Amino acid sequence: FVPYNETREQFDSLKYALFGIYQDLVQPVESMFSGKNLLIVPDEMLSFVPFDALITRLDSDSITNYAGIPYLLQDYNISYMYNSQLIKHKRSWDWRFPDVTAWIPEQTTATAQSFGKLKGAVEEVQDIMDLVKGSSIQRSLEKPELIKLLEENAILHLAMHSLATENTGKSPYFILDTLTDPFLANRMHDYEINALNLSTPMVVLSSCETAGGYLHSGEGIMSLSRSFLQAGASSVVHTLWPVEDAKSREIMVAYYREIKRGHSKSKALSNVKKQYMHEHPPFYTHPYYWAAFQITGDTSPLHSKRKVAVIMGSILIAFLIFYYLKRRSFFRRV
């Protein structure tokens, strides 16, 4: 799926594969869809498929690059869920956008060489904090400190190293301390997250392959993303594969900008992806750069500008009525 040095044969192979999956899984039932919001509950290996990158129409060989391809993204705001038991009631809308708590652990040179630098994540968080209210923590945390942070009633933006441990049967985990823990023994596994009691409206996992994990027959993917939902998070933004630093920063900052405007989480992410493809040259519109980002769980808006307008309008009307009655009473006395 990586676009570097992609041959024409590889391009055609991916193109026909994405169209074939659409023909097999979506097209036969698409006439029963209603509205623009599409919830996908994928089974087993389909959990690794980015459905918004499926191609809905293939005009022979007229498509020679990734610009202008008719993706399923163009037709629907797509979200995901691991199973129906994790579907929770929608949170009530708030008039104010929630605070954001962001965490980026420190890292050693050795860790940066092994896992890649988090420089882009630091800049990403700085850009996001310019848009929202909240706080960012840029140091390593002990596990009790992290648990306390995770149980805050705020949007959680976590930028750290993680391992999905796919095909090993081992549980995925975050690496908590890369500065004083050279053996990377200080970890937080998915089963530890499961045991937490979270109230956050959204967790953003700005880390590699946070939707990945081991495949449990009959249950699906056991991932870090799933663990946050099971622990009580209303929604999780995750990635299917490692994404280029600069593009990840661009998409995530744009996503916060969209949800601040009052859009649903799925519509916000859909808008960002379409805007990204519109603004970049064909090479950078390859699904590798944008299709990894997914939203799972409750997709309702984090706040409602309409609700604010209704409240302000009601206050104004009440004031005008009060003013009218007072003025009328005054003239009667005169």
PDB file of C-alpha atoms in Angstrom, residues 6-262:
ATOM      1  CA  GLU A   6       5.112   2.261  -7.344  1.00  0.00           C
ATOM      2  CA  THR A   7       5.013   0.675 -10.804  1.00  0.00           C
ATOM      3  CA  ARG A   8       2.068   0.870 -13.194  1.00  0.00           C
ATOM      4  CA  GLU A   9       1.350  -2.790 -12.490  1.00  0.00           C
ATOM      5  CA  GLN A  10       1.197  -2.112  -8.747  1.00  0.00           C
ATOM      6  CA  PHE A  11      -1.048   0.890  -9.333  1.00  0.00           C
ATOM      7  CA  ASP A  12      -3.437  -1.180 -11.454  1.00  0.00           C
ATOM      8  CA  SER A  13      -3.371  -4.030  -8.932  1.00  0.00           C
ATOM      9  CA  LEU A  14      -4.372  -1.739  -6.059  1.00  0.00           C
ATOM     10  CA  LYS A  15      -6.969   0.019  -8.192  1.00  0.00           C
ATOM     11  CA  TYR A  16      -8.694  -3.215  -9.198  1.00  0.00           C
ATOM     12  CA  ALA A  17      -8.467  -4.614  -5.660  1.00  0.00           C
ATOM     13  CA  LEU A  18     -10.199  -1.565  -4.153  1.00  0.00           C
ATOM     14  CA  PHE A  19     -12.877  -1.696  -6.834  1.00  0.00           C
ATOM     15  CA  GLY A  20     -13.315  -5.455  -6.399  1.00  0.00           C
ATOM     16  CA  ILE A  21     -13.910  -5.160  -2.652  1.00  0.00           C
ATOM     17  CA  TYR A  22     -16.513  -2.476  -3.319  1.00  0.00           C
ATOM     18  CA  GLN A  23     -18.265  -4.715  -5.853  1.00  0.00           C
ATOM     19  CA  ASP A  24     -18.291  -7.691  -3.481  1.00  0.00           C
ATOM     20  CA  LEU A  25     -19.172  -6.038  -0.170  1.00  0.00           C
ATOM     21  CA  VAL A  26     -20.833  -2.670  -0.701  1.00  0.00           C
ATOM     22  CA  GLN A  27     -22.500  -2.475  -4.098  1.00  0.00           C
ATOM     23  CA  PRO A  28     -24.898  -5.436  -3.559  1.00  0.00           C
ATOM     24  CA  VAL A  29     -26.462  -3.763  -0.491  1.00  0.00           C
ATOM     25  CA  GLU A  30     -25.921  -0.081  -1.264  1.00  0.00           C
ATOM     26  CA  SER A  31     -29.515   0.411  -2.408  1.00  0.00           C
ATOM     27  CA  MET A  32     -30.586  -0.218   1.200  1.00  0.00           C
ATOM     28  CA  PHE A  33     -28.399   2.576   2.592  1.00  0.00           C
ATOM     29  CA  SER A  34     -30.139   5.686   3.864  1.00  0.00           C
ATOM     30  CA  GLY A  35     -28.463   9.047   4.341  1.00  0.00           C
ATOM     31  CA  LYS A  36     -24.823  10.069   4.187  1.00  0.00           C
ATOM     32  CA  ASN A  37     -23.540   8.381   7.358  1.00  0.00           C
ATOM     33  CA  LEU A  38     -22.225   4.838   7.004  1.00  0.00           C
ATOM     34  CA  LEU A  39     -21.247   2.695  10.007  1.00  0.00           C
ATOM     35  CA  ILE A  40     -18.970  -0.258   9.232  1.00  0.00           C
ATOM     36  CA  VAL A  41     -18.716  -3.218  11.636  1.00  0.00           C
ATOM     37  CA  PRO A  42     -15.987  -5.249   9.895  1.00  0.00           C
ATOM     38  CA  ASP A  43     -15.475  -8.965  10.402  1.00  0.00           C
ATOM     39  CA  GLU A  44     -12.010 -10.355  11.157  1.00  0.00           C
ATOM     40  CA  MET A  45      -9.527  -9.472   8.360  1.00  0.00           C
ATOM     41  CA  LEU A  46     -11.874  -6.798   7.000  1.00  0.00           C
ATOM     42  CA  SER A  47     -10.871  -4.769  10.065  1.00  0.00           C
ATOM     43  CA  PHE A  48      -7.695  -3.889   8.160  1.00  0.00           C
ATOM     44  CA  VAL A  49      -9.574  -2.515   5.122  1.00  0.00           C
ATOM     45  CA  PRO A  50      -9.977   1.287   4.791  1.00  0.00           C
ATOM     46  CA  PHE A  51     -13.504   1.315   3.373  1.00  0.00           C
ATOM     47  CA  ASP A  52     -13.470   4.991   2.432  1.00  0.00           C
ATOM     48  CA  ALA A  53     -10.661   4.195  -0.041  1.00  0.00           C
ATOM     49  CA  LEU A  54     -12.792   1.684  -1.960  1.00  0.00           C
ATOM     50  CA  ILE A  55     -13.321   2.703  -5.580  1.00  0.00           C
ATOM     51  CA  THR A  56     -16.957   2.927  -6.679  1.00  0.00           C
ATOM     52  CA  ARG A  57     -16.466   3.202 -10.428  1.00  0.00           C
ATOM     53  CA  LEU A  58     -13.738   2.065 -12.787  1.00  0.00           C
ATOM     54  CA  ASP A  59     -13.685   3.517 -16.288  1.00  0.00           C
ATOM     55  CA  SER A  60     -11.366   1.037 -18.018  1.00  0.00           C
ATOM     56  CA  ASP A  61      -7.853   2.504 -18.192  1.00  0.00           C
ATOM     57  CA  SER A  62      -8.823   6.173 -18.021  1.00  0.00           C
ATOM     58  CA  ILE A  63      -7.640   6.378 -14.397  1.00  0.00           C
ATOM     59  CA  THR A  64      -3.859   6.683 -14.568  1.00  0.00           C
ATOM     60  CA  ASN A  65      -3.142   8.271 -11.176  1.00  0.00           C
ATOM     61  CA  TYR A  66      -4.839   8.828  -7.828  1.00  0.00           C
ATOM     62  CA  ALA A  67      -6.264  12.254  -8.642  1.00  0.00           C
ATOM     63  CA  GLY A  68     -10.009  12.281  -9.178  1.00  0.00           C
ATOM     64  CA  ILE A  69     -10.650   8.624  -8.340  1.00  0.00           C
ATOM     65  CA  PRO A  70     -14.290   8.096  -7.236  1.00  0.00           C
ATOM     66  CA  TYR A  71     -13.751   6.782  -3.715  1.00  0.00           C
ATOM     67  CA  LEU A  72     -16.532   5.662  -1.384  1.00  0.00           C
ATOM     68  CA  LEU A  73     -15.397   8.609   0.735  1.00  0.00           C
ATOM     69  CA  GLN A  74     -17.072  10.926  -1.778  1.00  0.00           C
ATOM     70  CA  ASP A  75     -20.484   9.406  -1.023  1.00  0.00           C
ATOM     71  CA  TYR A  76     -20.488   8.760   2.737  1.00  0.00           C
ATOM     72  CA  ASN A  77     -19.188   9.899   6.110  1.00  0.00           C
ATOM     73  CA  ILE A  78     -17.729   6.589   7.261  1.00  0.00           C
ATOM     74  CA  SER A  79     -17.183   5.437  10.832  1.00  0.00           C
ATOM     75  CA  TYR A  80     -16.375   2.066  12.382  1.00  0.00           C
ATOM     76  CA  MET A  81     -17.281  -0.103  15.355  1.00  0.00           C
ATOM     77  CA  TYR A  82     -15.816  -3.396  16.551  1.00  0.00           C
ATOM     78  CA  ASN A  83     -19.142  -4.910  17.576  1.00  0.00           C
ATOM     79  CA  SER A  84     -22.671  -3.827  18.455  1.00  0.00           C
ATOM     80  CA  GLN A  85     -22.047  -4.198  22.201  1.00  0.00           C
ATOM     81  CA  LEU A  86     -19.634  -1.263  22.094  1.00  0.00           C
ATOM     82  CA  ILE A  87     -22.199   1.084  20.556  1.00  0.00           C
ATOM     83  CA  LYS A  88     -23.092   3.511  23.331  1.00  0.00           C
ATOM     84  CA  HIS A  89     -25.771   6.136  23.600  1.00  0.00           C
ATOM     85  CA  LYS A  90     -24.746   9.454  22.129  1.00  0.00           C
ATOM     86  CA  ARG A  91     -23.407  12.021  24.545  1.00  0.00           C
ATOM     87  CA  SER A  92     -25.464  15.141  25.009  1.00  0.00           C
ATOM     88  CA  TRP A  93     -24.130  18.125  23.122  1.00  0.00           C
ATOM     89  CA  ASP A  94     -22.373  20.849  25.028  1.00  0.00           C
ATOM     90  CA  TRP A  95     -22.345  24.521  24.171  1.00  0.00           C
ATOM     91  CA  ARG A  96     -18.591  24.674  24.773  1.00  0.00           C
ATOM     92  CA  PHE A  97     -15.905  22.701  22.966  1.00  0.00           C
ATOM     93  CA  PRO A  98     -14.231  20.305  25.463  1.00  0.00           C
ATOM     94  CA  ASP A  99     -10.732  20.925  26.769  1.00  0.00           C
ATOM     95  CA  VAL A 100      -7.907  18.903  25.233  1.00  0.00           C
ATOM     96  CA  THR A 101      -5.233  17.132  27.259  1.00  0.00           C
ATOM     97  CA  ALA A 102      -2.253  16.099  25.140  1.00  0.00           C
ATOM     98  CA  TRP A 103       0.667  13.909  26.155  1.00  0.00           C
ATOM     99  CA  ILE A 104       4.007  13.428  24.397  1.00  0.00           C
ATOM    100  CA  PRO A 105       6.663  11.447  26.307  1.00  0.00           C
ATOM    101  CA  GLU A 106      10.331  12.341  26.194  1.00  0.00           C
ATOM    102  CA  GLN A 107      12.642  10.087  24.221  1.00  0.00           C
ATOM    103  CA  THR A 108      16.285   9.095  24.071  1.00  0.00           C
ATOM    104  CA  THR A 109      18.407   9.213  20.940  1.00  0.00           C
ATOM    105  CA  ALA A 110      18.470   5.413  20.882  1.00  0.00           C
ATOM    106  CA  THR A 111      14.704   5.208  21.049  1.00  0.00           C
ATOM    107  CA  ALA A 112      14.328   7.776  18.300  1.00  0.00           C
ATOM    108  CA  GLN A 113      16.595   5.674  16.098  1.00  0.00           C
ATOM    109  CA  SER A 114      14.620   2.509  16.861  1.00  0.00           C
ATOM    110  CA  PHE A 115      11.096   3.880  16.609  1.00  0.00           C
ATOM    111  CA  GLY A 116      11.426   7.191  14.806  1.00  0.00           C
ATOM    112  CA  LYS A 117      11.382  10.703  16.205  1.00  0.00           C
ATOM    113  CA  LEU A 118       8.270  12.286  17.660  1.00  0.00           C
ATOM    114  CA  LYS A 119       9.266  15.738  16.419  1.00  0.00           C
ATOM    115  CA  GLY A 120       6.286  15.935  14.087  1.00  0.00           C
ATOM    116  CA  ALA A 121       3.970  14.966  16.936  1.00  0.00           C
ATOM    117  CA  VAL A 122       5.337  17.779  19.099  1.00  0.00           C
ATOM    118  CA  GLU A 123       4.652  20.314  16.362  1.00  0.00           C
ATOM    119  CA  GLU A 124       1.255  18.727  15.735  1.00  0.00           C
ATOM    120  CA  VAL A 125       0.251  19.180  19.375  1.00  0.00           C
ATOM    121  CA  GLN A 126       1.511  22.763  19.397  1.00  0.00           C
ATOM    122  CA  ASP A 127      -0.644  23.574  16.363  1.00  0.00           C
ATOM    123  CA  ILE A 128      -3.676  21.877  17.935  1.00  0.00           C
ATOM    124  CA  MET A 129      -3.251  23.718  21.235  1.00  0.00           C
ATOM    125  CA  ASP A 130      -3.326  26.981  19.275  1.00  0.00           C
ATOM    126  CA  LEU A 131      -6.864  26.020  18.207  1.00  0.00           C
ATOM    127  CA  VAL A 132      -8.309  24.682  21.467  1.00  0.00           C
ATOM    128  CA  LYS A 133      -8.181  25.146  25.216  1.00  0.00           C
ATOM    129  CA  GLY A 134      -6.419  22.655  27.424  1.00  0.00           C
ATOM    130  CA  SER A 135      -2.917  21.559  28.325  1.00  0.00           C
ATOM    131  CA  SER A 136      -0.041  19.534  26.923  1.00  0.00           C
ATOM    132  CA  ILE A 137       2.391  17.384  28.890  1.00  0.00           C
ATOM    133  CA  GLN A 138       5.748  16.799  27.233  1.00  0.00           C
ATOM    134  CA  ARG A 139       7.569  14.471  29.616  1.00  0.00           C
ATOM    135  CA  SER A 140       7.590  10.807  30.518  1.00  0.00           C
ATOM    136  CA  LEU A 141       4.930   9.619  32.958  1.00  0.00           C
ATOM    137  CA  GLU A 142       4.782   6.774  35.408  1.00  0.00           C
ATOM    138  CA  LYS A 143       1.811   4.472  34.970  1.00  0.00           C
ATOM    139  CA  PRO A 144      -0.211   5.900  37.923  1.00  0.00           C
ATOM    140  CA  GLU A 145       0.266   9.401  36.496  1.00  0.00           C
ATOM    141  CA  LEU A 146      -0.899   8.280  33.073  1.00  0.00           C
ATOM    142  CA  ILE A 147      -3.967   6.539  34.500  1.00  0.00           C
ATOM    143  CA  LYS A 148      -4.932   9.753  36.290  1.00  0.00           C
ATOM    144  CA  LEU A 149      -4.513  11.672  33.028  1.00  0.00           C
ATOM    145  CA  LEU A 150      -6.582   9.161  31.047  1.00  0.00           C
ATOM    146  CA  GLU A 151      -9.480   9.404  33.480  1.00  0.00           C
ATOM    147  CA  GLU A 152      -9.874  13.147  32.936  1.00  0.00           C
ATOM    148  CA  ASN A 153     -13.118  14.319  31.361  1.00  0.00           C
ATOM    149  CA  ALA A 154     -11.362  15.890  28.389  1.00  0.00           C
ATOM    150  CA  ILE A 155     -10.376  15.039  24.839  1.00  0.00           C
ATOM    151  CA  LEU A 156      -7.221  12.933  25.117  1.00  0.00           C
ATOM    152  CA  HIS A 157      -4.572  13.409  22.438  1.00  0.00           C
ATOM    153  CA  LEU A 158      -1.863  10.779  22.919  1.00  0.00           C
ATOM    154  CA  ALA A 159       1.285  10.945  20.803  1.00  0.00           C
ATOM    155  CA  MET A 160       3.594   8.096  21.768  1.00  0.00           C
ATOM    156  CA  HIS A 161       5.273   4.966  20.511  1.00  0.00           C
ATOM    157  CA  SER A 162       3.153   1.833  20.382  1.00  0.00           C
ATOM    158  CA  LEU A 163       3.476  -1.707  19.093  1.00  0.00           C
ATOM    159  CA  ALA A 164       0.558  -3.601  17.590  1.00  0.00           C
ATOM    160  CA  THR A 165       2.170  -7.082  17.926  1.00  0.00           C
ATOM    161  CA  GLU A 166       0.181  -8.403  14.984  1.00  0.00           C
ATOM    162  CA  ASN A 167       0.195 -12.149  14.313  1.00  0.00           C
ATOM    163  CA  THR A 168       2.029 -12.864  17.575  1.00  0.00           C
ATOM    164  CA  GLY A 169      -0.910 -13.438  19.906  1.00  0.00           C
ATOM    165  CA  LYS A 170       0.584 -10.890  22.320  1.00  0.00           C
ATOM    166  CA  SER A 171      -1.307  -7.852  23.511  1.00  0.00           C
ATOM    167  CA  PRO A 172      -0.529  -4.439  21.962  1.00  0.00           C
ATOM    168  CA  TYR A 173       0.940  -1.767  24.208  1.00  0.00           C
ATOM    169  CA  PHE A 174       2.141   1.809  24.578  1.00  0.00           C
ATOM    170  CA  ILE A 175       5.717   2.591  25.584  1.00  0.00           C
ATOM    171  CA  LEU A 176       5.456   5.001  28.507  1.00  0.00           C
ATOM    172  CA  ASP A 177       9.033   5.987  29.278  1.00  0.00           C
ATOM    173  CA  THR A 178      11.765   6.095  26.675  1.00  0.00           C
ATOM    174  CA  LEU A 179      14.039   8.460  28.585  1.00  0.00           C
ATOM    175  CA  THR A 180      14.976   6.495  31.716  1.00  0.00           C
ATOM    176  CA  ASP A 181      13.825   3.053  30.591  1.00  0.00           C
ATOM    177  CA  PRO A 182      16.317   1.809  27.957  1.00  0.00           C
ATOM    178  CA  PHE A 183      14.783  -1.688  27.945  1.00  0.00           C
ATOM    179  CA  LEU A 184      11.295  -0.247  27.324  1.00  0.00           C
ATOM    180  CA  ALA A 185       9.875  -2.326  30.167  1.00  0.00           C
ATOM    181  CA  ASN A 186       7.515   0.439  31.286  1.00  0.00           C
ATOM    182  CA  ARG A 187       4.528  -0.333  29.099  1.00  0.00           C
ATOM    183  CA  MET A 188       0.773  -0.041  29.203  1.00  0.00           C
ATOM    184  CA  HIS A 189      -1.029  -2.968  27.599  1.00  0.00           C
ATOM    185  CA  ASP A 190      -4.499  -3.083  26.120  1.00  0.00           C
ATOM    186  CA  TYR A 191      -5.855  -5.186  29.000  1.00  0.00           C
ATOM    187  CA  GLU A 192      -4.724  -2.507  31.476  1.00  0.00           C
ATOM    188  CA  ILE A 193      -6.626   0.130  29.530  1.00  0.00           C
ATOM    189  CA  ASN A 194      -9.696  -2.147  29.537  1.00  0.00           C
ATOM    190  CA  ALA A 195      -9.753  -1.970  33.336  1.00  0.00           C
ATOM    191  CA  LEU A 196      -9.968   1.836  33.456  1.00  0.00           C
ATOM    192  CA  ASN A 197     -13.122   3.898  33.921  1.00  0.00           C
ATOM    193  CA  LEU A 198     -13.001   6.576  31.230  1.00  0.00           C
ATOM    194  CA  SER A 199     -15.387   9.452  30.583  1.00  0.00           C
ATOM    195  CA  THR A 200     -13.579  11.173  27.725  1.00  0.00           C
ATOM    196  CA  PRO A 201     -15.675  12.240  24.720  1.00  0.00           C
ATOM    197  CA  MET A 202     -12.827  11.368  22.336  1.00  0.00           C
ATOM    198  CA  VAL A 203      -9.377   9.789  22.344  1.00  0.00           C
ATOM    199  CA  VAL A 204      -7.005  10.668  19.512  1.00  0.00           C
ATOM    200  CA  LEU A 205      -4.237   8.088  19.161  1.00  0.00           C
ATOM    201  CA  SER A 206      -1.527   9.879  17.234  1.00  0.00           C
ATOM    202  CA  SER A 207       0.661   6.820  17.105  1.00  0.00           C
ATOM    203  CA  CYS A 208       1.527   4.007  14.723  1.00  0.00           C
ATOM    204  CA  GLU A 209      -0.999   1.263  13.956  1.00  0.00           C
ATOM    205  CA  THR A 210      -3.210   1.877  16.989  1.00  0.00           C
ATOM    206  CA  ALA A 211      -6.028   0.023  15.215  1.00  0.00           C
ATOM    207  CA  GLY A 212      -3.779  -3.002  14.788  1.00  0.00           C
ATOM    208  CA  GLY A 213      -3.429  -5.969  17.087  1.00  0.00           C
ATOM    209  CA  TYR A 214      -3.975  -9.684  17.174  1.00  0.00           C
ATOM    210  CA  LEU A 215      -7.012 -11.224  15.527  1.00  0.00           C
ATOM    211  CA  HIS A 216      -9.287 -13.065  17.947  1.00  0.00           C
ATOM    212  CA  SER A 217     -11.641 -15.439  16.136  1.00  0.00           C
ATOM    213  CA  GLY A 218     -15.248 -14.403  16.630  1.00  0.00           C
ATOM    214  CA  GLU A 219     -14.268 -11.141  18.330  1.00  0.00           C
ATOM    215  CA  GLY A 220     -12.162  -9.280  15.783  1.00  0.00           C
ATOM    216  CA  ILE A 221      -9.051  -7.180  16.331  1.00  0.00           C
ATOM    217  CA  MET A 222      -7.777  -6.788  19.896  1.00  0.00           C
ATOM    218  CA  SER A 223      -6.275  -3.316  19.566  1.00  0.00           C
ATOM    219  CA  LEU A 224      -5.409  -0.316  21.710  1.00  0.00           C
ATOM    220  CA  SER A 225      -8.224   1.583  20.031  1.00  0.00           C
ATOM    221  CA  ARG A 226     -10.736  -1.074  21.012  1.00  0.00           C
ATOM    222  CA  SER A 227      -9.488  -1.038  24.605  1.00  0.00           C
ATOM    223  CA  PHE A 228     -10.252   2.663  24.979  1.00  0.00           C
ATOM    224  CA  LEU A 229     -13.821   2.093  23.779  1.00  0.00           C
ATOM    225  CA  GLN A 230     -14.272  -0.827  26.165  1.00  0.00           C
ATOM    226  CA  ALA A 231     -12.986   1.352  29.015  1.00  0.00           C
ATOM    227  CA  GLY A 232     -15.699   3.943  28.377  1.00  0.00           C
ATOM    228  CA  ALA A 233     -14.338   6.392  25.799  1.00  0.00           C
ATOM    229  CA  SER A 234     -17.135   7.631  23.549  1.00  0.00           C
ATOM    230  CA  SER A 235     -15.002   7.620  20.416  1.00  0.00           C
ATOM    231  CA  VAL A 236     -11.461   6.959  19.228  1.00  0.00           C
ATOM    232  CA  VAL A 237      -9.486   8.283  16.270  1.00  0.00           C
ATOM    233  CA  HIS A 238      -6.832   5.764  15.253  1.00  0.00           C
ATOM    234  CA  THR A 239      -4.588   4.774  12.364  1.00  0.00           C
ATOM    235  CA  LEU A 240      -4.388   1.510  10.438  1.00  0.00           C
ATOM    236  CA  TRP A 241      -0.716   1.919   9.514  1.00  0.00           C
ATOM    237  CA  PRO A 242       2.218   4.308  10.114  1.00  0.00           C
ATOM    238  CA  VAL A 243       1.624   7.608   8.326  1.00  0.00           C
ATOM    239  CA  GLU A 244       4.206  10.118   7.135  1.00  0.00           C
ATOM    240  CA  ASP A 245       4.899  12.675   9.855  1.00  0.00           C
ATOM    241  CA  ALA A 246       4.122  15.851   7.926  1.00  0.00           C
ATOM    242  CA  LYS A 247       0.900  14.516   6.417  1.00  0.00           C
ATOM    243  CA  SER A 248      -0.296  13.192   9.777  1.00  0.00           C
ATOM    244  CA  ARG A 249       0.252  16.597  11.352  1.00  0.00           C
ATOM    245  CA  GLU A 250      -1.605  18.315   8.526  1.00  0.00           C
ATOM    246  CA  ILE A 251      -4.610  15.992   8.701  1.00  0.00           C
ATOM    247  CA  MET A 252      -4.894  15.961  12.495  1.00  0.00           C
ATOM    248  CA  VAL A 253      -4.735  19.754  12.848  1.00  0.00           C
ATOM    249  CA  ALA A 254      -7.350  20.132  10.113  1.00  0.00           C
ATOM    250  CA  TYR A 255      -9.524  17.559  11.906  1.00  0.00           C
ATOM    251  CA  TYR A 256      -9.593  19.578  15.119  1.00  0.00           C
ATOM    252  CA  ARG A 257     -10.458  22.653  13.096  1.00  0.00           C
ATOM    253  CA  GLU A 258     -13.424  20.833  11.531  1.00  0.00           C
ATOM    254  CA  ILE A 259     -14.857  19.387  14.746  1.00  0.00           C
ATOM    255  CA  LYS A 260     -14.587  22.827  16.375  1.00  0.00           C
ATOM    256  CA  ARG A 261     -16.972  24.055  13.688  1.00  0.00           C
ATOM    257  CA  GLY A 262     -19.630  21.732  15.099  1.00  0.00           C
TER     258      GLY A 262
END
